[in-house]
mmCIF file of C-alpha atoms in Angstrom:
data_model
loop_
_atom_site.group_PDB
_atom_site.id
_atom_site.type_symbol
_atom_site.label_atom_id
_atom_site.label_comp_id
_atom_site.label_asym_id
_atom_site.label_seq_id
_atom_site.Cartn_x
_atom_site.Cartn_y
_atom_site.Cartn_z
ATOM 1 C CA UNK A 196 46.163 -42.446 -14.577
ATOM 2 C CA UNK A 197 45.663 -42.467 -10.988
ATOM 3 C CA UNK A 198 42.048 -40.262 -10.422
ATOM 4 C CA UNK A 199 43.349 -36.822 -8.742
ATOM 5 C CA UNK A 200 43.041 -37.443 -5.026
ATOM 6 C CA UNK A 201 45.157 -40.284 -4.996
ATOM 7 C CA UNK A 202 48.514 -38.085 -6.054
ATOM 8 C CA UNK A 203 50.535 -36.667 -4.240
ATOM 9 C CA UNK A 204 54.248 -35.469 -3.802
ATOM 10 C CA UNK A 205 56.254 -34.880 -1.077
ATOM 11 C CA UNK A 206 60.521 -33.451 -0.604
ATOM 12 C CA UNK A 207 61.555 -35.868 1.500
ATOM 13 C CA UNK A 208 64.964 -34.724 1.629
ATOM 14 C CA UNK A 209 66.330 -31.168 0.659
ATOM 15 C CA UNK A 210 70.104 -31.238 0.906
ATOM 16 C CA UNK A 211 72.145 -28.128 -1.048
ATOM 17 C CA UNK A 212 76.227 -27.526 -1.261
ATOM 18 C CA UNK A 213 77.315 -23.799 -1.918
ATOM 19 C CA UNK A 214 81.216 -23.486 -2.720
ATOM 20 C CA UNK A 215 82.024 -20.026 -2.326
ATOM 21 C CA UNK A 216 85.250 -19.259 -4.847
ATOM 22 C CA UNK A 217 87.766 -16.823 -4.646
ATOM 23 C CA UNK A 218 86.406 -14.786 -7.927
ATOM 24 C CA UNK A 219 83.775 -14.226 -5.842
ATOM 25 C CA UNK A 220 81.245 -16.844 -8.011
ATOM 26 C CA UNK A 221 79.473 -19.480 -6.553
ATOM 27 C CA UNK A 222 78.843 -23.499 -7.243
ATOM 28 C CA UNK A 223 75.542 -24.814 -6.211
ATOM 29 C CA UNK A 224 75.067 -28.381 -6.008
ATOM 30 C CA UNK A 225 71.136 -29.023 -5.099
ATOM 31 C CA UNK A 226 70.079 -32.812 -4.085
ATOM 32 C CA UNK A 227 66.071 -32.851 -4.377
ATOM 33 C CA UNK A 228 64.934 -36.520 -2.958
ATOM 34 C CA UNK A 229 60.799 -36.595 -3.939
ATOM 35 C CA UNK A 230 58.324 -39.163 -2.865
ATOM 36 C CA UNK A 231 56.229 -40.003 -5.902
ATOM 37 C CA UNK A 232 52.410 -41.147 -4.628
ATOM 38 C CA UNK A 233 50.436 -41.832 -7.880
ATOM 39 C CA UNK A 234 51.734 -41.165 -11.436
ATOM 40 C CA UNK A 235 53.958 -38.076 -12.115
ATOM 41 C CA UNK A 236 56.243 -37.112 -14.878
ATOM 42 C CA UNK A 237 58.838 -35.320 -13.052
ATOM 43 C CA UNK A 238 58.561 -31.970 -11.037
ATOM 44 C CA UNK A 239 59.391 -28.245 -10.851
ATOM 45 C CA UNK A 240 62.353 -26.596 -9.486
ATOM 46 C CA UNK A 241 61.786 -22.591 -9.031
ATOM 47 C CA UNK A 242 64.810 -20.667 -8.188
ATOM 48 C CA UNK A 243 64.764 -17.103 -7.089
ATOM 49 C CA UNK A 244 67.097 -15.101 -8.696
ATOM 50 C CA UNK A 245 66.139 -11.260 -8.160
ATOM 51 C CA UNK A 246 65.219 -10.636 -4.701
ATOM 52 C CA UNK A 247 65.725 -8.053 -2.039
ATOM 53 C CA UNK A 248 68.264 -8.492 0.745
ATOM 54 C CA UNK A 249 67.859 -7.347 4.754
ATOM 55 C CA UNK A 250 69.625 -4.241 3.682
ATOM 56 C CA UNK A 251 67.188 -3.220 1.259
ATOM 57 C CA UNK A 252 69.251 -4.130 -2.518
ATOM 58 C CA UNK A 253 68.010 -5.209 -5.187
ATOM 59 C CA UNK A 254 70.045 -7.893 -6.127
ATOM 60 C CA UNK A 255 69.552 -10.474 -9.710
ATOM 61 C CA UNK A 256 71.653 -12.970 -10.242
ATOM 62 C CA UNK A 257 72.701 -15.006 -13.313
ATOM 63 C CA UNK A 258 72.432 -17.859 -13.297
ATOM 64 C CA UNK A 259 74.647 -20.908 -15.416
ATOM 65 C CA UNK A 260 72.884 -24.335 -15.273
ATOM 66 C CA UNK A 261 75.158 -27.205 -15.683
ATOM 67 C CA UNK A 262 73.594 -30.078 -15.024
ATOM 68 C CA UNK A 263 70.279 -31.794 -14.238
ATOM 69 C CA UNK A 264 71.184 -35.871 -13.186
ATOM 70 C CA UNK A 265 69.158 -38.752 -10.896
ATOM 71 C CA UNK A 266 71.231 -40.334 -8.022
ATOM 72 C CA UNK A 267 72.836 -42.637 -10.821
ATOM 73 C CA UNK A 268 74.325 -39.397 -12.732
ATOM 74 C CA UNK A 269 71.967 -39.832 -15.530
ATOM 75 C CA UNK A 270 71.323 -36.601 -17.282
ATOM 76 C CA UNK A 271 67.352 -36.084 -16.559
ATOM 77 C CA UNK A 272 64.835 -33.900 -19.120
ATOM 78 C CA UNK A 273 64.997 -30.357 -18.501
ATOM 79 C CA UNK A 274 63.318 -27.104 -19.758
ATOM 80 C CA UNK A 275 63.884 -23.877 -18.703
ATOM 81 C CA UNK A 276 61.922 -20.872 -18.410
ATOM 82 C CA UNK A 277 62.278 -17.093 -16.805
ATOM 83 C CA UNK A 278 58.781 -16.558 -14.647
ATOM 84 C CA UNK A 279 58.781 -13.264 -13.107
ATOM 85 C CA UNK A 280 61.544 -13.233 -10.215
ATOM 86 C CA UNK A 281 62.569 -16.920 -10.718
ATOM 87 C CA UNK A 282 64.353 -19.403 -13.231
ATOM 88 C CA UNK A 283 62.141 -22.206 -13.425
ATOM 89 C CA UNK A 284 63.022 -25.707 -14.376
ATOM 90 C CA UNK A 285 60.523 -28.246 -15.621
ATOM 91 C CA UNK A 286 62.468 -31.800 -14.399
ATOM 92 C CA UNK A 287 61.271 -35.142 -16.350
ATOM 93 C CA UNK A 288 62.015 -37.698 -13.849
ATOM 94 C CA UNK A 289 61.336 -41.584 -15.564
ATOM 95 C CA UNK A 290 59.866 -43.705 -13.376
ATOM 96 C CA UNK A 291 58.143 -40.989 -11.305
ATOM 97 C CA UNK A 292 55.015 -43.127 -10.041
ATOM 98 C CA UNK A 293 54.415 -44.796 -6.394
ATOM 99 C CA UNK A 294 58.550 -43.884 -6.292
ATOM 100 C CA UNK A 295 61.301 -41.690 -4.531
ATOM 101 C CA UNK A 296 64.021 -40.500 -6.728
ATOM 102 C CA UNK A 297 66.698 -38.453 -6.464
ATOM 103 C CA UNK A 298 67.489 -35.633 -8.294
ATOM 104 C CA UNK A 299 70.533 -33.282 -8.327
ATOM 105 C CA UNK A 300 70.862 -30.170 -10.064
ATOM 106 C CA UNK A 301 74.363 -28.266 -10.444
ATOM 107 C CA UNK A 302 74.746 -24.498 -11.440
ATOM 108 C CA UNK A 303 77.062 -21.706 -10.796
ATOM 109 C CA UNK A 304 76.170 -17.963 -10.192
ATOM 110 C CA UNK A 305 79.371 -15.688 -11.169
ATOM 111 C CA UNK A 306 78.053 -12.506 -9.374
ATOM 112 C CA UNK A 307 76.278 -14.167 -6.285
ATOM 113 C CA UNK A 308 77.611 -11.815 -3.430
ATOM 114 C CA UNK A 309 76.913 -8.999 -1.452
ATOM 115 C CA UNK A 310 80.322 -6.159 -0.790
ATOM 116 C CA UNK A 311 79.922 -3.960 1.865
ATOM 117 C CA UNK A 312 82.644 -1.428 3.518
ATOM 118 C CA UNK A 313 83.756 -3.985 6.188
ATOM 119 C CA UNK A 314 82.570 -7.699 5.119
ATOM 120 C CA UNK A 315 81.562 -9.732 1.945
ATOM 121 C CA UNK A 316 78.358 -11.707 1.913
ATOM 122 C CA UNK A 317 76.235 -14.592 0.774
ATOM 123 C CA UNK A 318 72.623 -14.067 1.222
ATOM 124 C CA UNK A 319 71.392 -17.284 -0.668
ATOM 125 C CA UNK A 320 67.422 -18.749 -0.620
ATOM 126 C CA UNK A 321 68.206 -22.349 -0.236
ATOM 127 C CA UNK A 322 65.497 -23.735 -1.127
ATOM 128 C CA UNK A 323 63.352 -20.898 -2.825
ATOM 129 C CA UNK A 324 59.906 -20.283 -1.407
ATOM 130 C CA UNK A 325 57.606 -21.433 -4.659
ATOM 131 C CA UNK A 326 57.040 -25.234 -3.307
ATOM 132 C CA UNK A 327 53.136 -26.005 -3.385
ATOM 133 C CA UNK A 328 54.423 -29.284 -1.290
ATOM 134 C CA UNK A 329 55.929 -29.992 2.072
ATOM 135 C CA UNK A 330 59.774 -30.385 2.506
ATOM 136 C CA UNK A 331 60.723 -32.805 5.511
ATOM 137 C CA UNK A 332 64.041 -32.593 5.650
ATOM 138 C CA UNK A 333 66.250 -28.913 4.355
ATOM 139 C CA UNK A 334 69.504 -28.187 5.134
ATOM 140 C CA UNK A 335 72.575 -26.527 3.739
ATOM 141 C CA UNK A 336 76.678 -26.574 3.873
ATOM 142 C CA UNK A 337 78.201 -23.241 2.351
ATOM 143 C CA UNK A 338 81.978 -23.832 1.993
ATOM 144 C CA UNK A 339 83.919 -20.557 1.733
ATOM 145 C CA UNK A 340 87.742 -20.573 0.932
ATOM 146 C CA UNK A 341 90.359 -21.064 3.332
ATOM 147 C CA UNK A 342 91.476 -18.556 5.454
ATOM 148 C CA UNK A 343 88.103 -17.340 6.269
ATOM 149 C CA UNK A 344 87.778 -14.864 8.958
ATOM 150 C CA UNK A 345 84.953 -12.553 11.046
ATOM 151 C CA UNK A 346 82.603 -15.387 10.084
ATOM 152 C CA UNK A 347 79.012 -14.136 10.809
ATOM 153 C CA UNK A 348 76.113 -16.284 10.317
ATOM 154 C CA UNK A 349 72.088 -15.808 9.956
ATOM 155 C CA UNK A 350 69.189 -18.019 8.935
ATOM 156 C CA UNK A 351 65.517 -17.023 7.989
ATOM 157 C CA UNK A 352 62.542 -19.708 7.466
ATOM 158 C CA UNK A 353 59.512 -19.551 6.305
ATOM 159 C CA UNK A 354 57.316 -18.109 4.057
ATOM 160 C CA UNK A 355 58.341 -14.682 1.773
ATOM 161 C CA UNK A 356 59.393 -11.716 4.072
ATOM 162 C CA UNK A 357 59.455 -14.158 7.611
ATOM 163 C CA UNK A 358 61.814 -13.180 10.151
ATOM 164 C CA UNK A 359 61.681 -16.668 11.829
ATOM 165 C CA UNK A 360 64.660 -18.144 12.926
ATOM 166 C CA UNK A 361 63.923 -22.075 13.138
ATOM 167 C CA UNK A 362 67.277 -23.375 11.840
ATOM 168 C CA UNK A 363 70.362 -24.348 13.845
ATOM 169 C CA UNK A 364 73.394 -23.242 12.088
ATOM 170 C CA UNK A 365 77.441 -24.289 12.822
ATOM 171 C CA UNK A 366 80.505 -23.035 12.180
ATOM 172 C CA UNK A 367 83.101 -25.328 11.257
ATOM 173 C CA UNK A 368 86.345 -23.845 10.258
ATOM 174 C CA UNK A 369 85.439 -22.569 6.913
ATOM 175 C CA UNK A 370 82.414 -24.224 7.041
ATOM 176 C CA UNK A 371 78.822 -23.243 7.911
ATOM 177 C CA UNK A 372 76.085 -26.055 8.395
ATOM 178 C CA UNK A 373 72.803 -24.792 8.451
ATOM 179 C CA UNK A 374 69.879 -27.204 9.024
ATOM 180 C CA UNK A 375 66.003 -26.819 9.459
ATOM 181 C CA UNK A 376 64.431 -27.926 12.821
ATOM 182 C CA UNK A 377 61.109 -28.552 11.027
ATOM 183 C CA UNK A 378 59.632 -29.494 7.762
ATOM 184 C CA UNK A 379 58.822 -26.735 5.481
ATOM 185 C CA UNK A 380 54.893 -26.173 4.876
ATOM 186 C CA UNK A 381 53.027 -24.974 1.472
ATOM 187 C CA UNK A 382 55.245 -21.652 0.237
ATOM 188 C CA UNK A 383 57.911 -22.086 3.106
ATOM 189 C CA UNK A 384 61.827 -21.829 2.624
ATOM 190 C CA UNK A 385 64.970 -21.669 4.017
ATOM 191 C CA UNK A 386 67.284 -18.825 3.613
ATOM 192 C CA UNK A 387 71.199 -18.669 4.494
ATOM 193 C CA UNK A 388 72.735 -15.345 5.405
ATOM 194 C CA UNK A 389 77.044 -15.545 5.443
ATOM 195 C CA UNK A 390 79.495 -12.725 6.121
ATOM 196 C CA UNK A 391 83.011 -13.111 6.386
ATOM 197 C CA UNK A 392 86.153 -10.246 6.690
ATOM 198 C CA UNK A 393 87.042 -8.489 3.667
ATOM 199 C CA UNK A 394 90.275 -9.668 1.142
ATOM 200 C CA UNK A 395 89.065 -13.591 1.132
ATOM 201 C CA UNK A 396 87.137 -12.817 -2.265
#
C-alpha cells in the first residue's frame, strides 16, 4: 500500500437529478465522479435524512435505495448503515487506485416534502454536509411535474446551519438548475430549497 501521505481523494464532479412526482415522492439520481490518488477501496456516501428545515420542523425521511452502479451500469459493493441523522453507504469501487471513477447512486424518498397553507416544498441537502474531502464541481436539476406554478427558489452552502448563498440557481419552465460557484471545502454542502403553488402534488 501506498504509505499514508501519499493518498488522497478528491469529488471532482458532484452532479444530482431530483424528479419531483405527483404522489408527492421523490427520485434521486446522484452521479459521484472521485479522483483516486494512492490505493482506495471505494468511498462513503452519507446522506442526511432527519434534519431541521428554515421553518423550524423536524423532518426524517425514508429512504428506498435502488441502485449503486459505475459509469458502465455495473452494480458496485454496497453496505448500508443508520449513523445518527444519516444513512450511510460504504461504496466498493474496483479499481479505486491512481483512478477517477464514476459512481451513481439511485433512490427514491416517498414522503420527501414539505405542505404548508399556500405552497408545497422541497427542501433537499444535495450533497449532505459529512464529506472529509473537497468537492470541485456540485450542482443540481430538480424536475417538478408539469404545470408548475408560483415557483420559488432558495439555495444554502456551506457548512451545517450556513446561511451563505454562493450558488446561482435558474428557472426553466418546470425546471430549477442550481449550481455551486465554488468548490465545497472539508464539511461543506449544498442545499436546494423549492416551493411551488398548491394542487401540483
Amino acid at each position: 500500500a501506498a504509505p499514508g501521505s501519499a493518498r488522497s481523494l478528491v469529488i471532482q464532479r458532484f452532479d444530482v437529478r431530483v424528479e419531483v412526482k405527483v404522489d408527492g415522492s421523490i427520485v434521486v439520481t446522484e452521479i459521484i465522479e472521485p479522483r483516486f490518488n494512492g490505493k482506495w477501496n471505494g468511498l462513503y456516501r452519507t446522506i442526511p435524512v432527519e434534519y431541521k428545515t428554515p421553518q423550524g420542523f423536524n423532518k426524517t425521511f425514508f429512504l428506498n435505495l435502488e441502485s449503486v452502479t459505475d459509469g458502465e451500469g455495473r452494480s458496485l459493493k454496497v453496505e448500508s448503515t443508520r449513523e445518527r441523522h444519516y444513512r450511510k453507504l460504504k461504496i466498493y469501487v474496483p479499481g479505486a487506485e491512481d483512478a477517477v471513477r464514476t459512481i451513481m447512486i439511485r433512490y427514491t424518498v416517498p414522503n420527501a416534502l414539505l405542505y404548508f397553507e399556500d405552497h408545497d416544498e422541497l427542501y433537499w441537502n444535495i450533497t449532505g454536509d459529512e464529506w472529509d474531502v473537497p468537492i470541485n464541481d456540485a450542482g443540481a436539476v430538480i424536475q417538478l411535474p408539469a404545470g408548475a406554478t408560483g415557483i420559488r427558489t432558495l439555495a444554502f452552502t456551506g457548512g451545517y446551519g450556513s446561511k451563505e448563498k454562493d450558488a446561482d440557481v435558474s428557472v426553466s419552465g418546470s425546471e430549477i438548475t442550481f449550481r455551486m460557484r465554488r468548490n465545497l471545502a472539508f464539511r461543506e454542502g449544498l442545499t436546494a430549497v423549492v416551493g411551488w403553488d398548491k394542487g401540483l402534488v
